[in-house]
PDB file of C-alpha atoms in Angstrom:
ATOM      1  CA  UNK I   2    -142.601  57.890-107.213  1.00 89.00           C
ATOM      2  CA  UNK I   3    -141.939  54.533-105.010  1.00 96.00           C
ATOM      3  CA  UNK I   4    -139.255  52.303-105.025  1.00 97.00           C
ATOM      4  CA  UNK I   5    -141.510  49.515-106.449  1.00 98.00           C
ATOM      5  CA  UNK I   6    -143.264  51.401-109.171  1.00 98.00           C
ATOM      6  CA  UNK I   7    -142.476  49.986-112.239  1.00 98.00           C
ATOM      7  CA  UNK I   8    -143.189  49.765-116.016  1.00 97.00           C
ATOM      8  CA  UNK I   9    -140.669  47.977-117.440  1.00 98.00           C
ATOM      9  CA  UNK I  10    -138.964  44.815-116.815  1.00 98.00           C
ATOM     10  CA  UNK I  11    -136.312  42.268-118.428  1.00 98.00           C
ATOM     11  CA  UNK I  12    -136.314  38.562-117.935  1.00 98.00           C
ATOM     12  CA  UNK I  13    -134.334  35.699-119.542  1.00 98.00           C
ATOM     13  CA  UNK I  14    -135.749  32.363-120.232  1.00 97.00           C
ATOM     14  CA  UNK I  15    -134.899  29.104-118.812  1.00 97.00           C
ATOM     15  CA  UNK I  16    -132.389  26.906-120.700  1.00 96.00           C
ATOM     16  CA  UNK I  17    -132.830  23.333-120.150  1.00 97.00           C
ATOM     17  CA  UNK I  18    -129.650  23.743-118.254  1.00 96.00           C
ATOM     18  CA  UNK I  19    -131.166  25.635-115.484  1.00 96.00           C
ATOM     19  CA  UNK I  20    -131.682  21.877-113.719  1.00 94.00           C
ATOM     20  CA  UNK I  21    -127.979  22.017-113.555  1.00 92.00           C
ATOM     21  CA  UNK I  22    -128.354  25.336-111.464  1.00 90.00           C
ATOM     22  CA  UNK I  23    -125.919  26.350-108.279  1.00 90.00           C
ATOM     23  CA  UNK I  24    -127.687  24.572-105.161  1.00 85.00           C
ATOM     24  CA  UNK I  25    -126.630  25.061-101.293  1.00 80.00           C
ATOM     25  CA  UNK I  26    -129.158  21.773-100.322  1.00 76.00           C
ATOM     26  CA  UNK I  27    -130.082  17.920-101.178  1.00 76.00           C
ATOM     27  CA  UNK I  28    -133.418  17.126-101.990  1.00 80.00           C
ATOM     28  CA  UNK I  29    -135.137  16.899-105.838  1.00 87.00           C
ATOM     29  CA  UNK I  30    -133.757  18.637-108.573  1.00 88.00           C
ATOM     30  CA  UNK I  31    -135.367  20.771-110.828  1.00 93.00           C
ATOM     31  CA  UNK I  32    -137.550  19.978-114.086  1.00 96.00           C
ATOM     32  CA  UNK I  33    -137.547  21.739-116.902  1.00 97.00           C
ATOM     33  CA  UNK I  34    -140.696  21.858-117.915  1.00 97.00           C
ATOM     34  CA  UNK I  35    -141.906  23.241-114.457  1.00 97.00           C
ATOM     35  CA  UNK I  36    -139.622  25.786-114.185  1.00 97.00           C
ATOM     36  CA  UNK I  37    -140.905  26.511-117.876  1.00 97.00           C
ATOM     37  CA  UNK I  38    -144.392  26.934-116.058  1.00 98.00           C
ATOM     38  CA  UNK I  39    -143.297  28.755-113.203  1.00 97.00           C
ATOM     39  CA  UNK I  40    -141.349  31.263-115.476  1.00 98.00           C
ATOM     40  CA  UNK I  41    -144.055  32.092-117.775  1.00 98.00           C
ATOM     41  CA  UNK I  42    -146.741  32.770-115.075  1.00 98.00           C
ATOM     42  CA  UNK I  43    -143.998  35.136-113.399  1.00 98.00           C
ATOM     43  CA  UNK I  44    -144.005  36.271-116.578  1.00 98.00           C
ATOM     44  CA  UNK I  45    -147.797  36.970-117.061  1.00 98.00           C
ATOM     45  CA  UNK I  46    -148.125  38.515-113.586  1.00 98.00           C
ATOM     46  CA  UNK I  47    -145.610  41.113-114.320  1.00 98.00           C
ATOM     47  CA  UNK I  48    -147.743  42.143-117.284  1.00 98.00           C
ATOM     48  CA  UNK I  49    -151.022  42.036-115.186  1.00 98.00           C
ATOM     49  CA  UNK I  50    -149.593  44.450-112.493  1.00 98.00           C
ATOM     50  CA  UNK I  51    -148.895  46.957-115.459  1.00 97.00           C
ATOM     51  CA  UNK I  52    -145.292  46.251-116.518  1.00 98.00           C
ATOM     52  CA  UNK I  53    -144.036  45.773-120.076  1.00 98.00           C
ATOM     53  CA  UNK I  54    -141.941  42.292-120.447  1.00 98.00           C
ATOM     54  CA  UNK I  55    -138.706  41.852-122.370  1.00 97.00           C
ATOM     55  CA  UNK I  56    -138.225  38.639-122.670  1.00 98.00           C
ATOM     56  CA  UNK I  57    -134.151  37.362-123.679  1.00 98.00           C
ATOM     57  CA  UNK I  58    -133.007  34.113-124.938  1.00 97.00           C
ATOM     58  CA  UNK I  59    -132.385  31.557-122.704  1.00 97.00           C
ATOM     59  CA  UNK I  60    -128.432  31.019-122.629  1.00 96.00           C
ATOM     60  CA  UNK I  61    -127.359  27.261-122.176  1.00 97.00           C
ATOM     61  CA  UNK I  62    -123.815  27.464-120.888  1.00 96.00           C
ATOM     62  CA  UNK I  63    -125.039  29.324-117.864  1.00 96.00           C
ATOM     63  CA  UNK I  64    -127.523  27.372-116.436  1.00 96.00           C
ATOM     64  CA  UNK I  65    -127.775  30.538-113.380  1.00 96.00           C
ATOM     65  CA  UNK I  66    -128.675  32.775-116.213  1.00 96.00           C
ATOM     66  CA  UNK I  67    -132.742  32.892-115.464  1.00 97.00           C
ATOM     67  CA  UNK I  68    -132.050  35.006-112.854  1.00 96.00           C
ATOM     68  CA  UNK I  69    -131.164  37.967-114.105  1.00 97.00           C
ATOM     69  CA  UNK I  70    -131.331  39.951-110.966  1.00 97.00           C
ATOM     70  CA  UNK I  71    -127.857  38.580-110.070  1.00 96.00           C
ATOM     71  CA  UNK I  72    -125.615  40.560-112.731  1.00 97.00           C
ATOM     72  CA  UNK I  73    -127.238  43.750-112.753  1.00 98.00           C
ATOM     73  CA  UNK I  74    -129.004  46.385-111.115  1.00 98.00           C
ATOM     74  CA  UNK I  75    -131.290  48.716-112.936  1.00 98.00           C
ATOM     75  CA  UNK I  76    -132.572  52.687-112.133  1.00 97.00           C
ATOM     76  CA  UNK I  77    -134.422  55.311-113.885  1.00 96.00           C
ATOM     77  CA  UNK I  78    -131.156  56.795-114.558  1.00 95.00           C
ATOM     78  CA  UNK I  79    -128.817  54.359-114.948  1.00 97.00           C
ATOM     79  CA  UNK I  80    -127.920  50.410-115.009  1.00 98.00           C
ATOM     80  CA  UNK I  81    -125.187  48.571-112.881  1.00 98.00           C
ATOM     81  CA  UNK I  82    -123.493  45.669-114.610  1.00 98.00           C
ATOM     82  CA  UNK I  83    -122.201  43.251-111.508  1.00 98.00           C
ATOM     83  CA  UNK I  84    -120.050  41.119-110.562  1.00 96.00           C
ATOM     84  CA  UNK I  85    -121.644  37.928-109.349  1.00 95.00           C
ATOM     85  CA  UNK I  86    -119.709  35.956-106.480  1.00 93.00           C
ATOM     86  CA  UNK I  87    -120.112  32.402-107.882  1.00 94.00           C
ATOM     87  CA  UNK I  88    -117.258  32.200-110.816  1.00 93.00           C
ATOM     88  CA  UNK I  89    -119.704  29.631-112.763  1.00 93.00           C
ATOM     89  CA  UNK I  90    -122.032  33.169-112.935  1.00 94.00           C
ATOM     90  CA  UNK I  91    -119.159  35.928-113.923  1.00 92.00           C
ATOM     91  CA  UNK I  92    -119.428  35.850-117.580  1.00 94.00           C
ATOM     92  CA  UNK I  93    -123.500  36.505-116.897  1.00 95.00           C
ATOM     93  CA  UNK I  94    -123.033  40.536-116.706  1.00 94.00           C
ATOM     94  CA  UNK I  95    -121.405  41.294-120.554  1.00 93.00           C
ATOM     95  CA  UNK I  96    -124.400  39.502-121.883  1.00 92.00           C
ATOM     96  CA  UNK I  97    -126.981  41.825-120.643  1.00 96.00           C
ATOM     97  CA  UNK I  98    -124.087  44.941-121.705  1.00 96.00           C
ATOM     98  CA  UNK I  99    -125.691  45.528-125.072  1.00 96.00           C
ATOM     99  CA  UNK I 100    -129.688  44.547-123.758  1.00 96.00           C
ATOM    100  CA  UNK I 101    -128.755  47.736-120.960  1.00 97.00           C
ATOM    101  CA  UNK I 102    -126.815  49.982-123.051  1.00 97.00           C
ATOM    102  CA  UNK I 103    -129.886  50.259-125.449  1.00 96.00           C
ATOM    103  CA  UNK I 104    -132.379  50.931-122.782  1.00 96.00           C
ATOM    104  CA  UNK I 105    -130.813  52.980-120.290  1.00 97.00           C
ATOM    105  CA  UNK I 106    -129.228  56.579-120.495  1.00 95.00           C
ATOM    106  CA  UNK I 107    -125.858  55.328-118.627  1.00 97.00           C
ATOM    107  CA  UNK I 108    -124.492  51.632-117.960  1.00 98.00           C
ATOM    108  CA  UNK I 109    -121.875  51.533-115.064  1.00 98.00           C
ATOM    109  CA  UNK I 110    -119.668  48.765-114.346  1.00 97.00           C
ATOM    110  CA  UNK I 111    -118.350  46.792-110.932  1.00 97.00           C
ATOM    111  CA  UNK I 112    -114.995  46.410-111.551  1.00 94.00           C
ATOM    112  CA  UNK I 113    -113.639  45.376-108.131  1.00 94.00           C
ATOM    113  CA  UNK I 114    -114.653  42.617-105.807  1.00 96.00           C
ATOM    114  CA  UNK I 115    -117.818  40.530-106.211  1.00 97.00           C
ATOM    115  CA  UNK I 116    -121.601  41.587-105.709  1.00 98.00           C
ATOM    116  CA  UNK I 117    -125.111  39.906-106.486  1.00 97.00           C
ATOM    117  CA  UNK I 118    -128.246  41.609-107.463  1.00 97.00           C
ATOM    118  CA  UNK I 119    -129.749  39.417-104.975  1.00 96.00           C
ATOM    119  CA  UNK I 120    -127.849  41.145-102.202  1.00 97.00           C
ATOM    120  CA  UNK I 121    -129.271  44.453-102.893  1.00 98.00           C
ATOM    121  CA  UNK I 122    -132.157  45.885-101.563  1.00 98.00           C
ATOM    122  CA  UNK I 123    -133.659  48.873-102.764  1.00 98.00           C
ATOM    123  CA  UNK I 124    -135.519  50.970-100.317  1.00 97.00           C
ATOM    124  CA  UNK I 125    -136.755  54.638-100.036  1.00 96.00           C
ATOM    125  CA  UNK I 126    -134.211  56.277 -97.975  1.00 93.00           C
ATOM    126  CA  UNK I 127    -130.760  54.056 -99.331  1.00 96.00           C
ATOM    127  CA  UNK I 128    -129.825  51.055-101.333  1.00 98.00           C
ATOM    128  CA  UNK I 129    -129.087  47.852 -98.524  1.00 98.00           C
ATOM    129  CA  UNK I 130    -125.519  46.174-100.095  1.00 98.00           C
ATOM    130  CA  UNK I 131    -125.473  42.655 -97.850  1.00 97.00           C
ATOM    131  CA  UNK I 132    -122.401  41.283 -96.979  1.00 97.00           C
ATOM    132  CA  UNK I 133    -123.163  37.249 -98.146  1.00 94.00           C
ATOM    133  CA  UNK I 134    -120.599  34.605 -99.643  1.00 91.00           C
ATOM    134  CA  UNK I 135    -121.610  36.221-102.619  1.00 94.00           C
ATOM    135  CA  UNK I 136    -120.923  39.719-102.346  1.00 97.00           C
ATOM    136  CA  UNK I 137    -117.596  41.107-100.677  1.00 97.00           C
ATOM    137  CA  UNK I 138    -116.143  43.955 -99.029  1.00 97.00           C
ATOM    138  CA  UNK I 139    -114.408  45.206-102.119  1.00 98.00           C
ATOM    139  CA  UNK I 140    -117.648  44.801-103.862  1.00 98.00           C
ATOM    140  CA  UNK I 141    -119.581  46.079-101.890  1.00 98.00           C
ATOM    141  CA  UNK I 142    -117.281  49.106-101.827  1.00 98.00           C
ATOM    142  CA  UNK I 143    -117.059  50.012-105.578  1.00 98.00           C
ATOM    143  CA  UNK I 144    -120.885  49.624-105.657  1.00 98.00           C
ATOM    144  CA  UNK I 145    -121.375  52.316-103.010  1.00 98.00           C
ATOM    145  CA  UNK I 146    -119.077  54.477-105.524  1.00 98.00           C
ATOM    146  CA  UNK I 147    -121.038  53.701-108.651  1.00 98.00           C
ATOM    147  CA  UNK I 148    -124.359  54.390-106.638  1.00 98.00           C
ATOM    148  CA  UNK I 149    -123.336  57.466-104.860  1.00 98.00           C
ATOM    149  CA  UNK I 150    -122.365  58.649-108.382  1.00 98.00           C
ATOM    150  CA  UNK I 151    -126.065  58.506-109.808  1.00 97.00           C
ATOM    151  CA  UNK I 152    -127.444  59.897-106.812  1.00 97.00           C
ATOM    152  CA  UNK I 153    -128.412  57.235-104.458  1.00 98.00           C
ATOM    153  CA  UNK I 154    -127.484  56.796-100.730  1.00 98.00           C
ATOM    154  CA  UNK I 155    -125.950  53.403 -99.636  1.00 98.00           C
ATOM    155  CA  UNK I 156    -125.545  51.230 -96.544  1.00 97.00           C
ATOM    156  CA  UNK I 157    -123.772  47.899 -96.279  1.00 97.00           C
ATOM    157  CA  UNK I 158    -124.884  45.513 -93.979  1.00 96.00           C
ATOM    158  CA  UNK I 159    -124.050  41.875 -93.166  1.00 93.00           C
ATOM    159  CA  UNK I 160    -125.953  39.192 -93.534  1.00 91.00           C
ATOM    160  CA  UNK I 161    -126.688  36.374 -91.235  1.00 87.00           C
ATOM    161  CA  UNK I 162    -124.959  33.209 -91.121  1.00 84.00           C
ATOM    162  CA  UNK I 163    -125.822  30.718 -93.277  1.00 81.00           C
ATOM    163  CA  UNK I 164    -128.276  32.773 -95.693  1.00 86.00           C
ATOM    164  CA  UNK I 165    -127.323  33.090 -99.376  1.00 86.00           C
ATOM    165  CA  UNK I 166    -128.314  36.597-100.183  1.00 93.00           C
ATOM    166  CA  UNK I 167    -129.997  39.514 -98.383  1.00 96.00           C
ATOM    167  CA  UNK I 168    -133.243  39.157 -99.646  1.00 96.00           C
ATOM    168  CA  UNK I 169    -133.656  35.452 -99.515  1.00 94.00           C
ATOM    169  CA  UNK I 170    -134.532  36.633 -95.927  1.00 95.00           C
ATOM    170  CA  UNK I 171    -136.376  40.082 -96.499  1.00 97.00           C
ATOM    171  CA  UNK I 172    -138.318  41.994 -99.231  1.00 98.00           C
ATOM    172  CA  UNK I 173    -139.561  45.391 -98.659  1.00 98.00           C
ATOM    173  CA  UNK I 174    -143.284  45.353 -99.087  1.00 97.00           C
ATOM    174  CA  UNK I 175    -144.617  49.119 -98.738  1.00 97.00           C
ATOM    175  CA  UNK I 176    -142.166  52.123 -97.663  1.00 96.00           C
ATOM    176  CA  UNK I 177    -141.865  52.065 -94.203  1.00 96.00           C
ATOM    177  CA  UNK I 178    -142.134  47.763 -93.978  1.00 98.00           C
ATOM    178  CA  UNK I 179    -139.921  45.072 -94.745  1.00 98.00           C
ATOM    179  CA  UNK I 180    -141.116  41.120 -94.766  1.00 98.00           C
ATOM    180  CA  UNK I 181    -138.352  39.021 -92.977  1.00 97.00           C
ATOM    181  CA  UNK I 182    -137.287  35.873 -91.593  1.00 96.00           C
ATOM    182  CA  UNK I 183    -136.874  36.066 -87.683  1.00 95.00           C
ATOM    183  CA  UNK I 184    -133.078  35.634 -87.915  1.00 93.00           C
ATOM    184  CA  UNK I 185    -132.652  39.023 -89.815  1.00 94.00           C
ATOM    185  CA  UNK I 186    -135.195  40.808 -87.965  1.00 94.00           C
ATOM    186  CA  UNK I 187    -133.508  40.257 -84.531  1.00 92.00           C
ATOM    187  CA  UNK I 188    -130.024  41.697 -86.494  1.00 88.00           C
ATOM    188  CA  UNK I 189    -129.865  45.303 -86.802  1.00 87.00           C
ATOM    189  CA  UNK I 190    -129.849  45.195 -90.402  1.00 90.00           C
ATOM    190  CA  UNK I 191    -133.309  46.578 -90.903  1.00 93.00           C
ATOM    191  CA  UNK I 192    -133.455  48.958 -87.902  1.00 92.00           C
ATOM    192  CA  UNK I 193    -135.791  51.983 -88.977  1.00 93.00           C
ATOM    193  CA  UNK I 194    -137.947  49.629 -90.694  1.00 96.00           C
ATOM    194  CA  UNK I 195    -141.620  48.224 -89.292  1.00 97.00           C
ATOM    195  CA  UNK I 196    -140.802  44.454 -89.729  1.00 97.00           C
ATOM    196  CA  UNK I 197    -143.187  41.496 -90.286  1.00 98.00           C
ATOM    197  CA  UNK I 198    -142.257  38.347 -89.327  1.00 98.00           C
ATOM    198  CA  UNK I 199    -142.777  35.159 -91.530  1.00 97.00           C
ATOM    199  CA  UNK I 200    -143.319  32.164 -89.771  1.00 97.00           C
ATOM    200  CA  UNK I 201    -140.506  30.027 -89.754  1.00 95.00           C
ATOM    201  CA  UNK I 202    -141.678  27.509 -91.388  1.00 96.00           C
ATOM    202  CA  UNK I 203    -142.734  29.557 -94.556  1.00 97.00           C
ATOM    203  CA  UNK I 204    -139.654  31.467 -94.086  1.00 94.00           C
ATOM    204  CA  UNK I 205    -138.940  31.033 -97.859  1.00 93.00           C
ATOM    205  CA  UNK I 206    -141.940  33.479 -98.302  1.00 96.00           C
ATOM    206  CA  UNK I 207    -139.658  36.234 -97.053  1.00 97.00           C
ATOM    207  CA  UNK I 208    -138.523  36.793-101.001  1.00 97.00           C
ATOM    208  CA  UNK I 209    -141.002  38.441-101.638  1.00 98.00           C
ATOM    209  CA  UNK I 210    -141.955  41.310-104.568  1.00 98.00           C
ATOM    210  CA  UNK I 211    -143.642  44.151-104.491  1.00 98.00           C
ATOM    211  CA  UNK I 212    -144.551  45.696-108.331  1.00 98.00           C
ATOM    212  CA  UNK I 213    -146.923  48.538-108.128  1.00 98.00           C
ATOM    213  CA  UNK I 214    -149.886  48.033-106.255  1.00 97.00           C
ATOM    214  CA  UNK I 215    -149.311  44.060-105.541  1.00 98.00           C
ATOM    215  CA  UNK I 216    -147.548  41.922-103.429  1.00 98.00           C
ATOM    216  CA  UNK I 217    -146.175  38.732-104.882  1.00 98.00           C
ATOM    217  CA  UNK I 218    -145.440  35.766-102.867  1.00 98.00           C
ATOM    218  CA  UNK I 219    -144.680  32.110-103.431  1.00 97.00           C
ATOM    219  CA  UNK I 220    -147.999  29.603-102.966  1.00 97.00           C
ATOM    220  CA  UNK I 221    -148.296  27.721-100.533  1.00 96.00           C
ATOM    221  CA  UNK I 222    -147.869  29.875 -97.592  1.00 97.00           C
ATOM    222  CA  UNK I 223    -151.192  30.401 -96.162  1.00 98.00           C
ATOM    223  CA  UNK I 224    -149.790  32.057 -92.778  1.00 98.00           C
ATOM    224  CA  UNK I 225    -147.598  34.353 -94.561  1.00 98.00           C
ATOM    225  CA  UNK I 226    -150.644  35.402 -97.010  1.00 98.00           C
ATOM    226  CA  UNK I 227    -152.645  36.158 -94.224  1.00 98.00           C
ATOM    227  CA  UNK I 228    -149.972  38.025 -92.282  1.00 98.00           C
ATOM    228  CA  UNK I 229    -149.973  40.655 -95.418  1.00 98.00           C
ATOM    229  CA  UNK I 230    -153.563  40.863 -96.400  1.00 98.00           C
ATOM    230  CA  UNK I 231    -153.740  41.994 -92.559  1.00 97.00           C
ATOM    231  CA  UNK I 232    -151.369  44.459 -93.548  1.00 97.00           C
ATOM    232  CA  UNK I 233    -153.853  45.867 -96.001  1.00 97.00           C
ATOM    233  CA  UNK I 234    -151.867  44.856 -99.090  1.00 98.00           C
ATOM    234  CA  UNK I 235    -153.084  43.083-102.086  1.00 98.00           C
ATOM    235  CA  UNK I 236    -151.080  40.014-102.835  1.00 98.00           C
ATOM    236  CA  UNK I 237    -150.998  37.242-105.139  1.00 98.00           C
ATOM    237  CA  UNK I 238    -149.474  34.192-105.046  1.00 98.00           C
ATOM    238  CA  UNK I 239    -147.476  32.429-107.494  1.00 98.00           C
ATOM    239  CA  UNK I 240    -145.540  28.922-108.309  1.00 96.00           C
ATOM    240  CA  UNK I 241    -142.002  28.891-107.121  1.00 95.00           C
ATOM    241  CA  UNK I 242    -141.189  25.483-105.639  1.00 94.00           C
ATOM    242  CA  UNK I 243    -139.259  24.448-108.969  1.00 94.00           C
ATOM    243  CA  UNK I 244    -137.394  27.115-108.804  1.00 93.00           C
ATOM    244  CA  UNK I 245    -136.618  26.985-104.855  1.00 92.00           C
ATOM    245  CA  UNK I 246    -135.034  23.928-105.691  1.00 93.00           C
ATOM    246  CA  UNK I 247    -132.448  26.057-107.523  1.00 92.00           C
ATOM    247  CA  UNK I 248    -131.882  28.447-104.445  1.00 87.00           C
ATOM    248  CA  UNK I 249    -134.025  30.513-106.068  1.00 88.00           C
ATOM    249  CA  UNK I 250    -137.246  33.145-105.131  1.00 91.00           C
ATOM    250  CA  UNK I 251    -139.299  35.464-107.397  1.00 96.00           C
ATOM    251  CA  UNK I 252    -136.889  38.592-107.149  1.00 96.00           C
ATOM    252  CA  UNK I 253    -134.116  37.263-108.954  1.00 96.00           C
ATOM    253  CA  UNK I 254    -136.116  36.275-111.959  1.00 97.00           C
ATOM    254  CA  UNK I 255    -136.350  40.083-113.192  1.00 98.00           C
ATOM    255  CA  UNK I 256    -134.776  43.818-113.658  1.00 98.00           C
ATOM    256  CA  UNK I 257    -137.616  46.041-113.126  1.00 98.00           C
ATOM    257  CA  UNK I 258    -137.655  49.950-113.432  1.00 98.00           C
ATOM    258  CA  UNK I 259    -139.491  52.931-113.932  1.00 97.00           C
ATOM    259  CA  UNK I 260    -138.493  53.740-117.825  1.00 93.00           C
ATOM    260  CA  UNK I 261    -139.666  57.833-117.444  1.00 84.00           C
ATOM    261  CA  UNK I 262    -139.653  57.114-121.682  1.00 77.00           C
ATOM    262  CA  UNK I 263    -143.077  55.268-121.956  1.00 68.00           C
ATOM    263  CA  UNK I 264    -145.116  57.199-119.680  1.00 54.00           C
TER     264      UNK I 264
END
């Protein structure tokens, strides 16, 4: 089985408050309504590339909450309850506890430092743990524990400067190839890997998500599309400028797995 085949999948929707979402820029801030849009056609491509869709209530008082991917990780055999780096996004992980605990046959917990989901990159040979302002040493640490305990090899690496998780500047797109921004693919963080390079000025494509046999990448990023239907992959492009105005890509917006239940 690969990495990225999946058949199940949780999401949370948007709260209103989600305009009120952390931000590391200026410029326009969010709207409802088309974050709304952009959620619920995430929502229906999931279920188009053959994965089933829990959908959670939206949660108000954390505006963050949409993106799920932050205060968990999720495995065949087990889930990984986090510890996200920004404090307004701690209290996120207890309210997916009881969503997990029903759906997976273990639920581990990060209980030192801080890590994000979006700092974790899942990849054939061993989980990538960046080093970010959002995930620490000590987290990082603990979550090499909790992973070696189920079974899966680990490697921490550090992120570039100025970049707010490890995979807003990388996604892996088949097993031996990782999409990335130039900056991390002159690092030695993805050494091993065959790398394509977005152009830099799509470099926001790099968050990218592979879910079975299809490549999803933000619209709007003609050179970047090209560079992977070269690649011979089949890709298809969806909304995500509301929710880049949040800091946000189309990773973070769901925990997907391979539930060995419904097959």
């Amino acid at each position: 089985m690969r990495v990225y085949d999946f058949n199940s999948a949780i999401v949370r929707a948007p709260g209103r408050s989600v305009v009120n979402g952390l931000r590391t820029h200026s410029g326009p801030a969010a709207v409802f309504e088309n974050v709304m849009a952009e959620h619920q056609s995430y929502i229906a491509a999931l279920r188009a590339a053959g994965v089933q869709v829990i959908v959670l209530e939206a949660l108000e008082q954390f505006p963050d909450s949409i993106f799920v991917e932050d205060p968990a990780l999720v495995f065949s055999q087990a889930a990984v309850l986090l510890r996200p780096g920004a404090p307004s996004r701690m209290a996120e992980a207890p309210g997916l506890s009881a969503t997990l605990a029903a759906r997976f046959p273990a639920v581990l917990q990060l209980s030192d430092g801080c890590a994000d989901g979006g700092d974790i990159l899942v990849t054939p040979g061993r989980v990538l743990i960046g080093l970010s302002a959002r995930t620490n040493e000590a987290g990082a640490a603990h979550l090499q524990e909790l992973l070696n305990s189920i079974g899966l090899a680990s490697q921490v690496v550090r992120v570039p400067h100025g970049t707010l998780h490890l995979k807003s500047d990388c996604s892996l797109i088949d097993e031996e190839t990782v999409l990335a921004t130039e900056d991390l693919a002159k690092s030695a963080v993805l050494d091993g890997f065959r790398i394509l390079v977005v152009p830099q000025e799509e470099r926001s494509a790099s968050n990218a998500l592979r879910v079975n046999d299809v490549v999803f990448i933000r619209a709007g990023c003609p050179r970047t599309l090209d560079l992977l239907v070269a690649h011979g992959l089949k890709v298809l492009q969806l909304p995500a400028s509301e929710i880049g105005k949040i800091d946000a890509g189309l990773s973070c917006m769901s925990l997907r797995w391979f539930d060995r239940l419904t097959t």
